[in-house]
mmCIF file of C-alpha atoms in Angstrom:
data_model
loop_
_atom_site.group_PDB
_atom_site.id
_atom_site.type_symbol
_atom_site.label_atom_id
_atom_site.label_comp_id
_atom_site.label_asym_id
_atom_site.label_seq_id
_atom_site.Cartn_x
_atom_site.Cartn_y
_atom_site.Cartn_z
ATOM 1 C CA MET J 24 -172.730 -106.472 -126.771
ATOM 2 C CA THR J 25 -169.347 -106.921 -125.006
ATOM 3 C CA ASP J 26 -169.106 -108.412 -121.521
ATOM 4 C CA LEU J 27 -167.811 -105.095 -120.156
ATOM 5 C CA LYS J 28 -170.723 -103.098 -121.576
ATOM 6 C CA ARG J 29 -173.138 -105.711 -120.240
ATOM 7 C CA ARG J 30 -171.574 -105.340 -116.783
ATOM 8 C CA HIS J 31 -171.964 -101.555 -116.983
ATOM 9 C CA ILE J 32 -175.679 -101.909 -117.714
ATOM 10 C CA ILE J 33 -176.108 -104.367 -114.858
ATOM 11 C CA GLN J 34 -174.179 -102.073 -112.489
ATOM 12 C CA ALA J 35 -176.334 -99.079 -113.412
ATOM 13 C CA ALA J 36 -179.553 -101.046 -113.022
ATOM 14 C CA GLY J 37 -178.413 -102.395 -109.661
ATOM 15 C CA ALA J 38 -177.456 -98.933 -108.459
ATOM 16 C CA VAL J 39 -180.852 -97.523 -109.409
ATOM 17 C CA ALA J 40 -182.609 -100.397 -107.653
ATOM 18 C CA ALA J 41 -180.498 -99.821 -104.554
ATOM 19 C CA ALA J 42 -181.371 -96.143 -104.671
ATOM 20 C CA GLY J 43 -185.045 -97.003 -104.524
ATOM 21 C CA MET J 44 -184.526 -99.148 -101.443
ATOM 22 C CA LEU J 45 -182.401 -96.515 -99.727
ATOM 23 C CA GLY J 46 -184.531 -93.549 -100.724
ATOM 24 C CA LEU J 47 -181.696 -92.038 -102.812
ATOM 25 C CA PRO J 48 -182.314 -90.080 -106.033
ATOM 26 C CA GLU J 49 -181.956 -92.239 -109.139
ATOM 27 C CA ALA J 50 -179.653 -89.637 -110.699
ATOM 28 C CA ALA J 51 -177.167 -90.040 -107.841
ATOM 29 C CA ALA J 52 -177.217 -93.822 -108.227
ATOM 30 C CA ALA J 53 -176.695 -93.641 -111.981
ATOM 31 C CA LYS J 54 -173.813 -91.209 -111.422
ATOM 32 C CA ALA J 55 -172.248 -93.640 -108.945
ATOM 33 C CA ALA J 56 -172.434 -96.464 -111.473
ATOM 34 C CA ASP J 57 -170.824 -94.299 -114.169
ATOM 35 C CA VAL J 58 -168.004 -93.217 -111.854
ATOM 36 C CA ALA J 59 -167.100 -96.852 -111.238
ATOM 37 C CA SER J 60 -167.573 -97.916 -114.868
ATOM 38 C CA GLU J 61 -163.924 -98.677 -115.680
ATOM 39 C CA ILE J 62 -162.844 -100.150 -112.367
ATOM 40 C CA PRO J 63 -161.953 -103.860 -112.779
ATOM 41 C CA ALA J 64 -164.797 -106.219 -111.952
ATOM 42 C CA ASP J 65 -162.705 -107.853 -109.220
ATOM 43 C CA GLY J 66 -161.805 -104.497 -107.643
ATOM 44 C CA ARG J 67 -164.894 -104.531 -105.421
ATOM 45 C CA PRO J 68 -163.457 -102.421 -102.543
ATOM 46 C CA LEU J 69 -162.590 -99.650 -104.995
ATOM 47 C CA LYS J 70 -166.020 -99.877 -106.641
ATOM 48 C CA ASP J 71 -167.640 -99.576 -103.229
ATOM 49 C CA LEU J 72 -165.545 -96.490 -102.435
ATOM 50 C CA ALA J 73 -166.299 -94.840 -105.780
ATOM 51 C CA GLU J 74 -170.018 -95.409 -105.357
ATOM 52 C CA ALA J 75 -169.971 -94.117 -101.761
ATOM 53 C CA LEU J 76 -168.030 -91.012 -102.834
ATOM 54 C CA ALA J 77 -170.486 -90.302 -105.638
ATOM 55 C CA LYS J 78 -173.289 -90.204 -103.063
ATOM 56 C CA ALA J 79 -171.392 -88.294 -100.371
ATOM 57 C CA PRO J 80 -172.486 -84.641 -100.017
ATOM 58 C CA ARG J 81 -170.463 -81.765 -101.429
ATOM 59 C CA ARG J 82 -171.285 -78.250 -100.277
ATOM 60 C CA ARG J 83 -171.113 -75.808 -103.187
ATOM 61 C CA ASP J 84 -173.249 -72.906 -101.997
ATOM 62 C CA PHE J 85 -170.663 -70.853 -100.131
ATOM 63 C CA LYS J 86 -171.098 -67.088 -99.961
ATOM 64 C CA THR J 87 -167.775 -66.502 -98.230
ATOM 65 C CA VAL J 88 -164.966 -68.705 -96.953
ATOM 66 C CA PRO J 89 -162.187 -67.879 -94.463
ATOM 67 C CA MET J 90 -158.481 -68.091 -95.185
ATOM 68 C CA ILE J 91 -158.031 -71.047 -92.799
ATOM 69 C CA LEU J 92 -160.814 -73.618 -92.555
ATOM 70 C CA THR J 93 -161.589 -74.669 -88.988
ATOM 71 C CA LYS J 94 -164.898 -76.574 -89.161
ATOM 72 C CA PRO J 95 -165.622 -79.836 -91.052
ATOM 73 C CA SER J 96 -168.681 -78.158 -92.573
ATOM 74 C CA GLU J 97 -166.289 -75.912 -94.519
ATOM 75 C CA TRP J 98 -164.840 -78.804 -96.540
ATOM 76 C CA ASP J 99 -166.055 -82.181 -97.882
ATOM 77 C CA ASP J 100 -165.493 -83.930 -94.581
ATOM 78 C CA GLU J 101 -167.635 -87.033 -95.180
ATOM 79 C CA ALA J 102 -166.098 -87.712 -98.576
ATOM 80 C CA LEU J 103 -162.566 -87.084 -97.304
ATOM 81 C CA ARG J 104 -163.078 -89.488 -94.406
ATOM 82 C CA LEU J 105 -164.205 -92.175 -96.859
ATOM 83 C CA VAL J 106 -160.909 -91.762 -98.714
ATOM 84 C CA VAL J 107 -158.709 -91.724 -95.599
ATOM 85 C CA ASP J 108 -160.503 -94.781 -94.201
ATOM 86 C CA TYR J 109 -160.107 -96.899 -97.375
ATOM 87 C CA LYS J 110 -159.093 -100.283 -95.978
ATOM 88 C CA SER J 111 -157.214 -101.812 -98.894
ATOM 89 C CA PRO J 112 -153.416 -101.703 -98.481
ATOM 90 C CA HIS J 113 -153.107 -100.897 -102.184
ATOM 91 C CA LYS J 114 -153.239 -97.088 -102.309
ATOM 92 C CA GLN J 115 -151.082 -94.168 -103.378
ATOM 93 C CA ALA J 116 -151.285 -90.407 -102.836
ATOM 94 C CA TRP J 117 -149.774 -88.142 -105.484
ATOM 95 C CA ASP J 118 -148.510 -84.632 -104.730
ATOM 96 C CA ASN J 119 -149.503 -82.843 -107.957
ATOM 97 C CA THR J 120 -148.617 -79.183 -108.500
ATOM 98 C CA VAL J 121 -148.020 -78.338 -112.192
ATOM 99 C CA ILE J 122 -150.937 -78.219 -114.619
ATOM 100 C CA GLY J 123 -148.700 -78.696 -117.653
ATOM 101 C CA GLY J 124 -146.706 -81.520 -116.090
ATOM 102 C CA PRO J 125 -147.082 -85.283 -116.640
ATOM 103 C CA TRP J 126 -149.279 -85.851 -113.581
ATOM 104 C CA LEU J 127 -152.268 -87.450 -115.331
ATOM 105 C CA ASN J 128 -149.994 -89.696 -117.381
ATOM 106 C CA LEU J 129 -148.023 -90.792 -114.323
ATOM 107 C CA MET J 130 -151.153 -91.702 -112.367
ATOM 108 C CA ARG J 131 -152.481 -93.644 -115.358
ATOM 109 C CA ASN J 132 -149.191 -95.563 -115.649
ATOM 110 C CA SER J 133 -149.239 -96.341 -111.944
ATOM 111 C CA LEU J 134 -152.790 -97.672 -112.183
ATOM 112 C CA ASN J 135 -151.947 -99.850 -115.162
ATOM 113 C CA ALA J 136 -148.931 -101.454 -113.502
ATOM 114 C CA GLN J 137 -150.709 -102.023 -110.210
ATOM 115 C CA ILE J 138 -153.791 -103.556 -111.836
ATOM 116 C CA TRP J 139 -152.293 -105.745 -114.549
ATOM 117 C CA SER J 140 -148.672 -106.279 -113.466
ATOM 118 C CA PHE J 141 -149.020 -106.611 -109.695
ATOM 119 C CA ARG J 142 -152.657 -107.834 -109.725
ATOM 120 C CA HIS J 143 -154.119 -105.212 -107.409
ATOM 121 C CA PRO J 144 -157.506 -104.411 -109.025
ATOM 122 C CA ASP J 145 -158.570 -102.426 -105.945
ATOM 123 C CA PHE J 146 -155.612 -100.027 -106.222
ATOM 124 C CA LEU J 147 -156.653 -96.489 -105.245
ATOM 125 C CA VAL J 148 -154.912 -93.420 -106.649
ATOM 126 C CA VAL J 149 -155.485 -90.077 -104.918
ATOM 127 C CA SER J 150 -154.361 -86.749 -106.350
ATOM 128 C CA ALA J 151 -153.528 -84.138 -103.702
ATOM 129 C CA THR J 152 -153.901 -81.275 -106.153
ATOM 130 C CA HIS J 153 -152.507 -77.780 -105.576
ATOM 131 C CA GLY J 154 -150.316 -75.227 -107.330
ATOM 132 C CA SER J 155 -151.272 -74.535 -110.946
ATOM 133 C CA ALA J 156 -152.535 -78.125 -111.300
ATOM 134 C CA HIS J 157 -155.436 -77.126 -109.086
ATOM 135 C CA LEU J 158 -156.826 -74.899 -111.851
ATOM 136 C CA ALA J 159 -157.737 -78.092 -113.737
ATOM 137 C CA LEU J 160 -160.255 -78.925 -111.001
ATOM 138 C CA LEU J 161 -162.345 -75.823 -111.825
ATOM 139 C CA ASP J 162 -165.107 -75.966 -114.437
ATOM 140 C CA GLN J 163 -164.961 -74.216 -117.795
ATOM 141 C CA SER J 164 -167.525 -71.566 -116.847
ATOM 142 C CA ILE J 165 -165.242 -70.216 -114.128
ATOM 143 C CA TRP J 166 -162.258 -70.442 -116.523
ATOM 144 C CA ASP J 167 -164.204 -68.275 -118.954
ATOM 145 C CA LYS J 168 -165.368 -65.732 -116.385
ATOM 146 C CA TYR J 169 -161.950 -65.182 -114.823
ATOM 147 C CA GLN J 170 -159.758 -65.973 -117.853
ATOM 148 C CA LEU J 171 -157.861 -68.568 -115.867
ATOM 149 C CA THR J 172 -155.477 -69.053 -118.754
ATOM 150 C CA ARG J 173 -153.679 -66.059 -117.181
ATOM 151 C CA LEU J 174 -152.784 -68.313 -114.257
ATOM 152 C CA ALA J 175 -152.495 -71.606 -116.153
ATOM 153 C CA GLY J 176 -150.294 -70.369 -118.995
ATOM 154 C CA ASP J 177 -150.682 -70.006 -122.752
ATOM 155 C CA LYS J 178 -150.760 -73.778 -123.297
ATOM 156 C CA PHE J 179 -154.165 -73.821 -121.611
ATOM 157 C CA LYS J 180 -156.519 -71.462 -123.421
ATOM 158 C CA THR J 181 -159.305 -73.602 -121.966
ATOM 159 C CA ASN J 182 -159.386 -76.388 -119.401
ATOM 160 C CA THR J 183 -158.467 -79.149 -121.843
ATOM 161 C CA LEU J 184 -157.847 -81.645 -119.035
ATOM 162 C CA ILE J 185 -161.593 -82.049 -118.435
ATOM 163 C CA VAL J 186 -162.350 -82.914 -122.074
ATOM 164 C CA ASP J 187 -162.612 -86.552 -123.149
ATOM 165 C CA ALA J 188 -159.573 -87.611 -125.168
ATOM 166 C CA LYS J 189 -159.733 -89.667 -128.365
ATOM 167 C CA GLY J 190 -158.871 -92.917 -126.578
ATOM 168 C CA ALA J 191 -162.037 -92.698 -124.474
ATOM 169 C CA THR J 192 -164.170 -94.241 -127.239
ATOM 170 C CA ALA J 193 -162.012 -97.352 -127.685
ATOM 171 C CA ASP J 194 -162.993 -100.850 -126.540
ATOM 172 C CA ALA J 195 -162.376 -100.857 -122.774
ATOM 173 C CA GLU J 196 -161.795 -104.614 -122.793
ATOM 174 C CA ASP J 197 -158.636 -104.232 -124.889
ATOM 175 C CA PHE J 198 -156.225 -103.054 -122.210
ATOM 176 C CA GLU J 199 -153.206 -103.518 -124.505
ATOM 177 C CA ASN J 200 -154.510 -101.083 -127.139
ATOM 178 C CA ALA J 201 -151.734 -98.493 -127.567
ATOM 179 C CA ASP J 202 -154.330 -95.887 -128.516
ATOM 180 C CA GLY J 203 -157.073 -97.100 -126.209
ATOM 181 C CA VAL J 204 -158.754 -96.413 -122.890
ATOM 182 C CA TYR J 205 -155.670 -97.202 -120.792
ATOM 183 C CA SER J 206 -153.124 -95.497 -123.051
ATOM 184 C CA PRO J 207 -151.664 -91.978 -123.246
ATOM 185 C CA ALA J 208 -154.440 -91.297 -125.791
ATOM 186 C CA ASN J 209 -156.878 -91.175 -122.882
ATOM 187 C CA ASN J 210 -155.198 -88.873 -120.375
ATOM 188 C CA SER J 211 -157.958 -86.749 -118.848
ATOM 189 C CA ILE J 212 -159.532 -86.106 -115.476
ATOM 190 C CA PRO J 213 -162.866 -87.743 -116.464
ATOM 191 C CA ALA J 214 -161.042 -90.866 -117.697
ATOM 192 C CA LEU J 215 -159.188 -91.254 -114.406
ATOM 193 C CA ILE J 216 -162.314 -90.642 -112.321
ATOM 194 C CA LYS J 217 -164.010 -93.512 -114.165
ATOM 195 C CA ARG J 218 -161.105 -95.688 -113.008
ATOM 196 C CA GLY J 219 -161.615 -94.687 -109.378
ATOM 197 C CA VAL J 220 -158.994 -91.933 -109.077
ATOM 198 C CA VAL J 221 -159.940 -89.363 -106.444
ATOM 199 C CA PHE J 222 -159.016 -85.717 -107.008
ATOM 200 C CA LEU J 223 -158.566 -83.729 -103.811
ATOM 201 C CA SER J 224 -158.987 -79.966 -104.043
ATOM 202 C CA CYS J 225 -156.847 -77.643 -101.936
ATOM 203 C CA HIS J 226 -158.584 -74.759 -100.146
ATOM 204 C CA ASN J 227 -155.247 -72.983 -99.767
ATOM 205 C CA ALA J 228 -154.780 -73.092 -103.547
ATOM 206 C CA ILE J 229 -158.265 -71.640 -104.006
ATOM 207 C CA TRP J 230 -157.463 -68.803 -101.590
ATOM 208 C CA GLU J 231 -154.237 -68.063 -103.460
ATOM 209 C CA GLU J 232 -155.983 -68.207 -106.849
ATOM 210 C CA ALA J 233 -158.515 -65.653 -105.601
ATOM 211 C CA ALA J 234 -155.673 -63.397 -104.426
ATOM 212 C CA ALA J 235 -153.942 -63.672 -107.804
ATOM 213 C CA LEU J 236 -157.138 -62.760 -109.670
ATOM 214 C CA ILE J 237 -157.728 -59.706 -107.459
ATOM 215 C CA LYS J 238 -154.132 -58.587 -107.940
ATOM 216 C CA ALA J 239 -154.478 -58.973 -111.735
ATOM 217 C CA ASP J 240 -157.719 -56.952 -111.685
ATOM 218 C CA ALA J 241 -159.535 -60.002 -113.084
ATOM 219 C CA ASN J 242 -162.456 -59.581 -110.715
ATOM 220 C CA PRO J 243 -165.422 -58.329 -112.770
ATOM 221 C CA ASP J 244 -167.910 -58.450 -109.883
ATOM 222 C CA LYS J 245 -165.486 -56.693 -107.517
ATOM 223 C CA LEU J 246 -165.841 -59.475 -104.964
ATOM 224 C CA THR J 247 -163.943 -59.444 -101.713
ATOM 225 C CA HIS J 248 -161.214 -62.030 -101.258
ATOM 226 C CA ASP J 249 -163.422 -64.331 -99.172
ATOM 227 C CA GLN J 250 -166.318 -63.989 -101.652
ATOM 228 C CA LEU J 251 -164.152 -64.752 -104.671
ATOM 229 C CA ALA J 252 -162.627 -67.793 -102.978
ATOM 230 C CA ALA J 253 -166.168 -68.985 -102.251
ATOM 231 C CA GLU J 254 -167.193 -68.622 -105.891
ATOM 232 C CA LEU J 255 -164.179 -70.616 -107.050
ATOM 233 C CA THR J 256 -164.999 -73.315 -104.504
ATOM 234 C CA ASN J 257 -168.550 -73.508 -105.806
ATOM 235 C CA HIS J 258 -167.224 -74.299 -109.290
ATOM 236 C CA LEU J 259 -165.119 -77.350 -108.473
ATOM 237 C CA LEU J 260 -165.713 -80.231 -110.872
ATOM 238 C CA PRO J 261 -168.322 -82.830 -109.898
ATOM 239 C CA GLY J 262 -166.761 -85.583 -107.819
ATOM 240 C CA VAL J 263 -163.820 -83.519 -106.587
ATOM 241 C CA VAL J 264 -163.259 -83.660 -102.813
ATOM 242 C CA LEU J 265 -162.562 -80.306 -101.136
ATOM 243 C CA THR J 266 -159.935 -80.451 -98.376
ATOM 244 C CA PRO J 267 -158.666 -77.780 -95.942
ATOM 245 C CA GLY J 268 -155.351 -77.974 -97.796
ATOM 246 C CA ALA J 269 -153.629 -80.555 -100.001
ATOM 247 C CA VAL J 270 -150.245 -80.436 -98.278
ATOM 248 C CA GLY J 271 -151.897 -80.630 -94.859
ATOM 249 C CA THR J 272 -154.029 -83.580 -95.949
ATOM 250 C CA LEU J 273 -151.104 -85.633 -97.256
ATOM 251 C CA PRO J 274 -149.903 -86.566 -93.716
ATOM 252 C CA GLU J 275 -153.422 -87.822 -92.925
ATOM 253 C CA LEU J 276 -153.240 -90.065 -95.977
ATOM 254 C CA GLN J 277 -149.720 -91.260 -95.164
ATOM 255 C CA ARG J 278 -150.736 -92.151 -91.607
ATOM 256 C CA ALA J 279 -153.564 -94.192 -93.123
ATOM 257 C CA GLY J 280 -151.088 -96.214 -95.207
ATOM 258 C CA PHE J 281 -151.024 -94.341 -98.519
ATOM 259 C CA ALA J 282 -147.697 -94.482 -100.358
ATOM 260 C CA TYR J 283 -146.452 -90.982 -101.220
ATOM 261 C CA ALA J 284 -145.584 -90.087 -104.820
ATOM 262 C CA ALA J 285 -144.587 -86.765 -106.372
#
């Protein structure tokens, strides 16, 4: 058994034990350990954040949502505050808008350089996700129901960015492997989440996606605009943090010391 795998087992066992003491469900604790599984062992602040985010509540039972969110209960306020309040000075917020662009690759490259070149194992990458890139934050069931390839483009018949890539099965201890865990062969949303990357969802993008689906007559249940936006919201990927709007959240991150990248 490799040292890294042994650490993962210890982390999971510790998280489950902590859950018992805190009265948290074991499943939530195990999920927290998995989320942090490829964060460097000496990146403790980032591990702590990832574990706290995994346990923070996400509301996904909306019946309707308004065009402009005005109450913290309408977005993932607790999780978002955890991100904004991250105390390490090593943090970067990416403004990601194009699903077919190099956004996942760029964030992976940034992580690699910060961790191994500049020795910042607690480096936090946040994706402020909107535009067509936001479609990647919706699960495959909602892609199937609404044929989201119409909005994403022909390159994306399905949401391929949520599928594990071939590099995911490589030895995570070999960070120089050109086809390994930290290489372009492992560009995916799940891979980056395991490394502590936080994906922020944009409510404004959701509202606009709902409008586009209604206009295209891709609305099989004949939902109203506010109902359709609610259904899309309810199908965000696990771990994603819903915000009132990605562009509006970026200034909050910049005021908190996040470097801006586009």
